[in-house]
PDB file of C-alpha atoms in Angstrom:
ATOM      1  CA  MET A 206      -1.222  89.036 132.670  1.00 59.00           C
ATOM      2  CA  LYS A 207      -2.561  90.455 129.549  1.00 63.00           C
ATOM      3  CA  THR A 208       0.955  92.356 128.723  1.00 63.00           C
ATOM      4  CA  ILE A 209       2.600  89.109 128.940  1.00 61.00           C
ATOM      5  CA  LEU A 210       0.379  87.446 126.901  1.00 56.00           C
ATOM      6  CA  PHE A 211       0.424  90.278 124.258  1.00 60.00           C
ATOM      7  CA  VAL A 212       4.420  90.116 124.196  1.00 55.00           C
ATOM      8  CA  LEU A 213       4.445  86.297 123.766  1.00 54.00           C
ATOM      9  CA  LEU A 214       1.964  86.606 120.510  1.00 56.00           C
ATOM     10  CA  LEU A 215       3.679  89.355 119.205  1.00 55.00           C
ATOM     11  CA  PHE A 216       7.136  87.473 119.396  1.00 57.00           C
ATOM     12  CA  SER A 217       5.408  84.231 118.108  1.00 57.00           C
ATOM     13  CA  ALA A 218       4.391  85.986 115.138  1.00 55.00           C
ATOM     14  CA  GLN A 219       7.998  86.687 114.006  1.00 55.00           C
ATOM     15  CA  SER A 220       9.798  84.389 111.933  1.00 58.00           C
ATOM     16  CA  ALA A 221      12.845  83.314 113.353  1.00 54.00           C
ATOM     17  CA  LYS A 222      16.263  83.813 111.425  1.00 64.00           C
ATOM     18  CA  ALA A 223      19.745  82.116 112.043  1.00 69.00           C
ATOM     19  CA  ILE A 224      23.030  82.918 110.234  1.00 82.00           C
ATOM     20  CA  TYR A 225      24.230  79.666 108.518  1.00 89.00           C
ATOM     21  CA  THR A 226      27.839  79.334 109.307  1.00 93.00           C
ATOM     22  CA  GLU A 227      30.641  77.139 108.017  1.00 93.00           C
ATOM     23  CA  LEU A 228      33.794  75.916 109.709  1.00 96.00           C
ATOM     24  CA  GLY A 229      37.100  74.893 107.928  1.00 95.00           C
ATOM     25  CA  LEU A 230      40.456  73.253 108.844  1.00 97.00           C
ATOM     26  CA  SER A 231      42.995  72.212 106.828  1.00 96.00           C
ATOM     27  CA  TYR A 232      46.661  70.957 107.062  1.00 98.00           C
ATOM     28  CA  ASN A 233      49.487  70.637 104.370  1.00 98.00           C
ATOM     29  CA  TYR A 234      52.598  69.202 104.497  1.00 98.00           C
ATOM     30  CA  LYS A 235      55.490  68.593 101.700  1.00 98.00           C
ATOM     31  CA  LYS A 236      59.126  67.461 101.731  1.00 97.00           C
ATOM     32  CA  SER A 237      61.365  67.453  98.913  1.00 97.00           C
ATOM     33  CA  PHE A 238      64.878  66.278  98.344  1.00 94.00           C
ATOM     34  CA  PHE A 239      67.237  67.608  95.712  1.00 93.00           C
ATOM     35  CA  ASP A 240      69.870  65.073  97.147  1.00 90.00           C
ATOM     36  CA  LYS A 241      70.653  63.831 100.810  1.00 85.00           C
ATOM     37  CA  ASN A 242      72.087  67.027 101.929  1.00 86.00           C
ATOM     38  CA  ASN A 243      69.781  69.610 100.214  1.00 94.00           C
ATOM     39  CA  ASN A 244      66.092  69.528 100.959  1.00 95.00           C
ATOM     40  CA  THR A 245      62.901  71.518 101.741  1.00 97.00           C
ATOM     41  CA  GLU A 246      59.981  71.092 104.124  1.00 97.00           C
ATOM     42  CA  MET A 247      56.922  73.087 104.229  1.00 98.00           C
ATOM     43  CA  GLN A 248      53.921  72.710 106.517  1.00 98.00           C
ATOM     44  CA  SER A 249      51.053  74.831 107.236  1.00 98.00           C
ATOM     45  CA  GLY A 250      47.546  74.903 109.143  1.00 98.00           C
ATOM     46  CA  THR A 251      44.408  76.965 108.261  1.00 98.00           C
ATOM     47  CA  PHE A 252      41.333  77.566 110.253  1.00 98.00           C
ATOM     48  CA  SER A 253      38.507  79.554 108.546  1.00 97.00           C
ATOM     49  CA  LEU A 254      35.112  80.621 109.915  1.00 97.00           C
ATOM     50  CA  SER A 255      32.316  81.748 107.283  1.00 96.00           C
ATOM     51  CA  PHE A 256      29.316  83.612 107.984  1.00 96.00           C
ATOM     52  CA  TYR A 257      26.387  83.517 105.453  1.00 94.00           C
ATOM     53  CA  LEU A 258      24.724  87.148 105.258  1.00 92.00           C
ATOM     54  CA  TRP A 259      22.325  85.937 102.466  1.00 91.00           C
ATOM     55  CA  ASP A 260      21.880  82.678 100.839  1.00 90.00           C
ATOM     56  CA  HIS A 261      24.642  82.983  98.154  1.00 94.00           C
ATOM     57  CA  ILE A 262      27.066  85.643  99.775  1.00 96.00           C
ATOM     58  CA  ALA A 263      29.115  85.090 102.866  1.00 96.00           C
ATOM     59  CA  ILE A 264      31.828  86.802 104.656  1.00 97.00           C
ATOM     60  CA  GLU A 265      35.223  84.227 105.760  1.00 97.00           C
ATOM     61  CA  THR A 266      37.669  85.009 108.187  1.00 98.00           C
ATOM     62  CA  SER A 267      40.666  82.759 108.388  1.00 98.00           C
ATOM     63  CA  TYR A 268      44.136  82.264 110.202  1.00 98.00           C
ATOM     64  CA  THR A 269      47.132  80.323 108.549  1.00 98.00           C
ATOM     65  CA  ASN A 270      50.211  79.606 110.388  1.00 98.00           C
ATOM     66  CA  GLY A 271      52.981  78.311 108.030  1.00 98.00           C
ATOM     67  CA  LEU A 272      56.534  76.852 108.290  1.00 98.00           C
ATOM     68  CA  TYR A 273      59.225  76.595 105.462  1.00 98.00           C
ATOM     69  CA  VAL A 274      62.521  74.951 106.461  1.00 97.00           C
ATOM     70  CA  LYS A 275      65.251  74.756 103.600  1.00 97.00           C
ATOM     71  CA  LYS A 276      68.511  72.910 104.036  1.00 95.00           C
ATOM     72  CA  GLU A 277      71.451  73.672 101.550  1.00 94.00           C
ATOM     73  CA  ARG A 278      75.137  71.850 101.955  1.00 89.00           C
ATOM     74  CA  GLN A 279      78.046  73.158  99.845  1.00 82.00           C
ATOM     75  CA  SER A 280      79.569  70.336  98.019  1.00 80.00           C
ATOM     76  CA  GLY A 281      83.172  69.545  98.590  1.00 73.00           C
ATOM     77  CA  THR A 282      85.584  67.637 101.348  1.00 70.00           C
ATOM     78  CA  ASP A 283      86.868  70.913 102.967  1.00 72.00           C
ATOM     79  CA  PRO A 284      85.881  70.481 106.782  1.00 65.00           C
ATOM     80  CA  ASN A 285      84.772  74.096 106.837  1.00 71.00           C
ATOM     81  CA  ILE A 286      82.005  73.416 104.073  1.00 79.00           C
ATOM     82  CA  PHE A 287      78.737  74.167 106.043  1.00 83.00           C
ATOM     83  CA  THR A 288      74.996  73.800 105.953  1.00 88.00           C
ATOM     84  CA  ARG A 289      72.753  76.581 105.421  1.00 91.00           C
ATOM     85  CA  THR A 290      69.465  76.114 107.207  1.00 94.00           C
ATOM     86  CA  THR A 291      66.692  78.959 106.412  1.00 96.00           C
ATOM     87  CA  THR A 292      63.664  78.853 108.555  1.00 97.00           C
ATOM     88  CA  GLN A 293      60.533  81.112 107.578  1.00 98.00           C
ATOM     89  CA  TYR A 294      57.641  81.404 109.973  1.00 98.00           C
ATOM     90  CA  SER A 295      54.409  82.978 108.389  1.00 98.00           C
ATOM     91  CA  ASP A 296      51.091  84.270 110.115  1.00 98.00           C
ATOM     92  CA  ILE A 297      48.298  84.980 107.756  1.00 98.00           C
ATOM     93  CA  TYR A 298      45.004  86.381 108.745  1.00 98.00           C
ATOM     94  CA  GLY A 299      42.343  87.001 106.069  1.00 98.00           C
ATOM     95  CA  CYS A 300      38.882  88.374 105.309  1.00 98.00           C
ATOM     96  CA  ASP A 301      37.251  87.355 102.065  1.00 98.00           C
ATOM     97  CA  LEU A 302      33.789  87.804 100.524  1.00 98.00           C
ATOM     98  CA  ILE A 303      32.388  84.759  98.941  1.00 97.00           C
ATOM     99  CA  TYR A 304      29.869  84.342  96.250  1.00 98.00           C
ATOM    100  CA  VAL A 305      28.440  80.874  95.970  1.00 96.00           C
ATOM    101  CA  PHE A 306      26.910  80.155  92.472  1.00 97.00           C
ATOM    102  CA  ALA A 307      24.579  77.039  93.768  1.00 95.00           C
ATOM    103  CA  ASP A 308      22.278  76.458  96.489  1.00 91.00           C
ATOM    104  CA  LYS A 309      23.139  75.300 100.004  1.00 85.00           C
ATOM    105  CA  LYS A 310      21.025  71.978  99.442  1.00 89.00           C
ATOM    106  CA  ASP A 311      23.084  71.457  96.019  1.00 93.00           C
ATOM    107  CA  LYS A 312      25.982  68.521  96.311  1.00 94.00           C
ATOM    108  CA  TRP A 313      28.308  70.688  94.356  1.00 96.00           C
ATOM    109  CA  GLN A 314      28.639  74.517  95.363  1.00 95.00           C
ATOM    110  CA  PRO A 315      31.043  76.237  93.114  1.00 97.00           C
ATOM    111  CA  PHE A 316      32.355  79.722  94.464  1.00 97.00           C
ATOM    112  CA  ILE A 317      34.370  82.643  93.958  1.00 98.00           C
ATOM    113  CA  LYS A 318      35.994  84.805  96.499  1.00 97.00           C
ATOM    114  CA  GLY A 319      37.984  87.936  97.277  1.00 98.00           C
ATOM    115  CA  GLY A 320      39.541  89.891  99.864  1.00 98.00           C
ATOM    116  CA  ALA A 321      42.482  91.119 101.708  1.00 98.00           C
ATOM    117  CA  ALA A 322      45.107  89.316 104.056  1.00 98.00           C
ATOM    118  CA  TYR A 323      47.431  90.468 106.731  1.00 98.00           C
ATOM    119  CA  ILE A 324      50.889  88.859 106.417  1.00 98.00           C
ATOM    120  CA  LYS A 325      53.665  88.769 109.283  1.00 98.00           C
ATOM    121  CA  LYS A 326      56.575  86.631 108.610  1.00 97.00           C
ATOM    122  CA  ARG A 327      60.211  86.187 109.695  1.00 97.00           C
ATOM    123  CA  GLN A 328      63.402  84.001 108.524  1.00 97.00           C
ATOM    124  CA  VAL A 329      66.168  82.793 110.790  1.00 96.00           C
ATOM    125  CA  VAL A 330      69.382  81.791 108.867  1.00 95.00           C
ATOM    126  CA  GLN A 331      71.823  79.609 110.620  1.00 92.00           C
ATOM    127  CA  ASP A 332      75.455  78.339 109.074  1.00 88.00           C
ATOM    128  CA  ILE A 333      76.842  75.114 110.468  1.00 85.00           C
ATOM    129  CA  SER A 334      80.016  73.331 109.556  1.00 78.00           C
ATOM    130  CA  ASP A 335      81.472  70.136 110.939  1.00 69.00           C
ATOM    131  CA  THR A 336      83.595  71.885 112.991  1.00 73.00           C
ATOM    132  CA  THR A 337      81.530  75.096 114.080  1.00 75.00           C
ATOM    133  CA  SER A 338      78.239  76.380 114.389  1.00 74.00           C
ATOM    134  CA  ASN A 339      77.741  80.037 113.658  1.00 78.00           C
ATOM    135  CA  PRO A 340      75.111  82.262 115.465  1.00 82.00           C
ATOM    136  CA  SER A 341      71.799  82.746 113.424  1.00 87.00           C
ATOM    137  CA  TRP A 342      70.470  85.792 112.128  1.00 91.00           C
ATOM    138  CA  GLU A 343      66.912  87.067 111.775  1.00 95.00           C
ATOM    139  CA  ILE A 344      65.271  88.489 108.817  1.00 94.00           C
ATOM    140  CA  LYS A 345      62.162  90.479 109.820  1.00 94.00           C
ATOM    141  CA  PRO A 346      60.237  92.312 107.125  1.00 94.00           C
ATOM    142  CA  ASP A 347      57.472  94.724 107.919  1.00 96.00           C
ATOM    143  CA  PRO A 348      54.042  93.205 108.065  1.00 97.00           C
ATOM    144  CA  GLY A 349      51.871  94.217 105.224  1.00 97.00           C
ATOM    145  CA  MET A 350      48.511  93.645 103.385  1.00 98.00           C
ATOM    146  CA  ALA A 351      48.183  91.693 100.284  1.00 97.00           C
ATOM    147  CA  PRO A 352      45.113  90.832  98.153  1.00 98.00           C
ATOM    148  CA  SER A 353      43.324  87.397  98.431  1.00 96.00           C
ATOM    149  CA  TYR A 354      41.098  85.825  95.758  1.00 96.00           C
ATOM    150  CA  GLY A 355      40.197  82.359  94.593  1.00 96.00           C
ATOM    151  CA  ILE A 356      37.754  80.156  93.010  1.00 97.00           C
ATOM    152  CA  GLY A 357      36.673  76.744  94.383  1.00 95.00           C
ATOM    153  CA  LEU A 358      34.283  73.885  94.401  1.00 94.00           C
ATOM    154  CA  LYS A 359      32.475  72.640  97.759  1.00 89.00           C
ATOM    155  CA  TYR A 360      31.111  69.294  98.307  1.00 87.00           C
TER     156      TYR A 360
END
């Protein structure tokens, strides 16, 4: 019984520490028209999770899934005129070190961050005319690393 009491007193004397975390979600969408036959469409979704190691320093991990579609149609009246559709798929995994210039309780918190991202992407291209549909082909570059950096303002 004395041992249990000693252990309880020992642990109650220690101050508790918790890791402050932030969760981020974003979605972006944009569609642009050059004319009725030529347009681009982009969308992406990002999930991020930050772990504050100290008051002003955090490590952020993120994942972004992106989609880009471009449709281009030749001009003219020839029935063999085709529309080329290029679709790009992207997966981006990032890790950044963040420095926040203000306290967590401040309303506005400017920050700077830098790190690296692993990028994996592929493109699918298909030509379709009014009379035929050609098979699509895929362009798949090797995945790679890229620098990641930025500045921002949290509210």
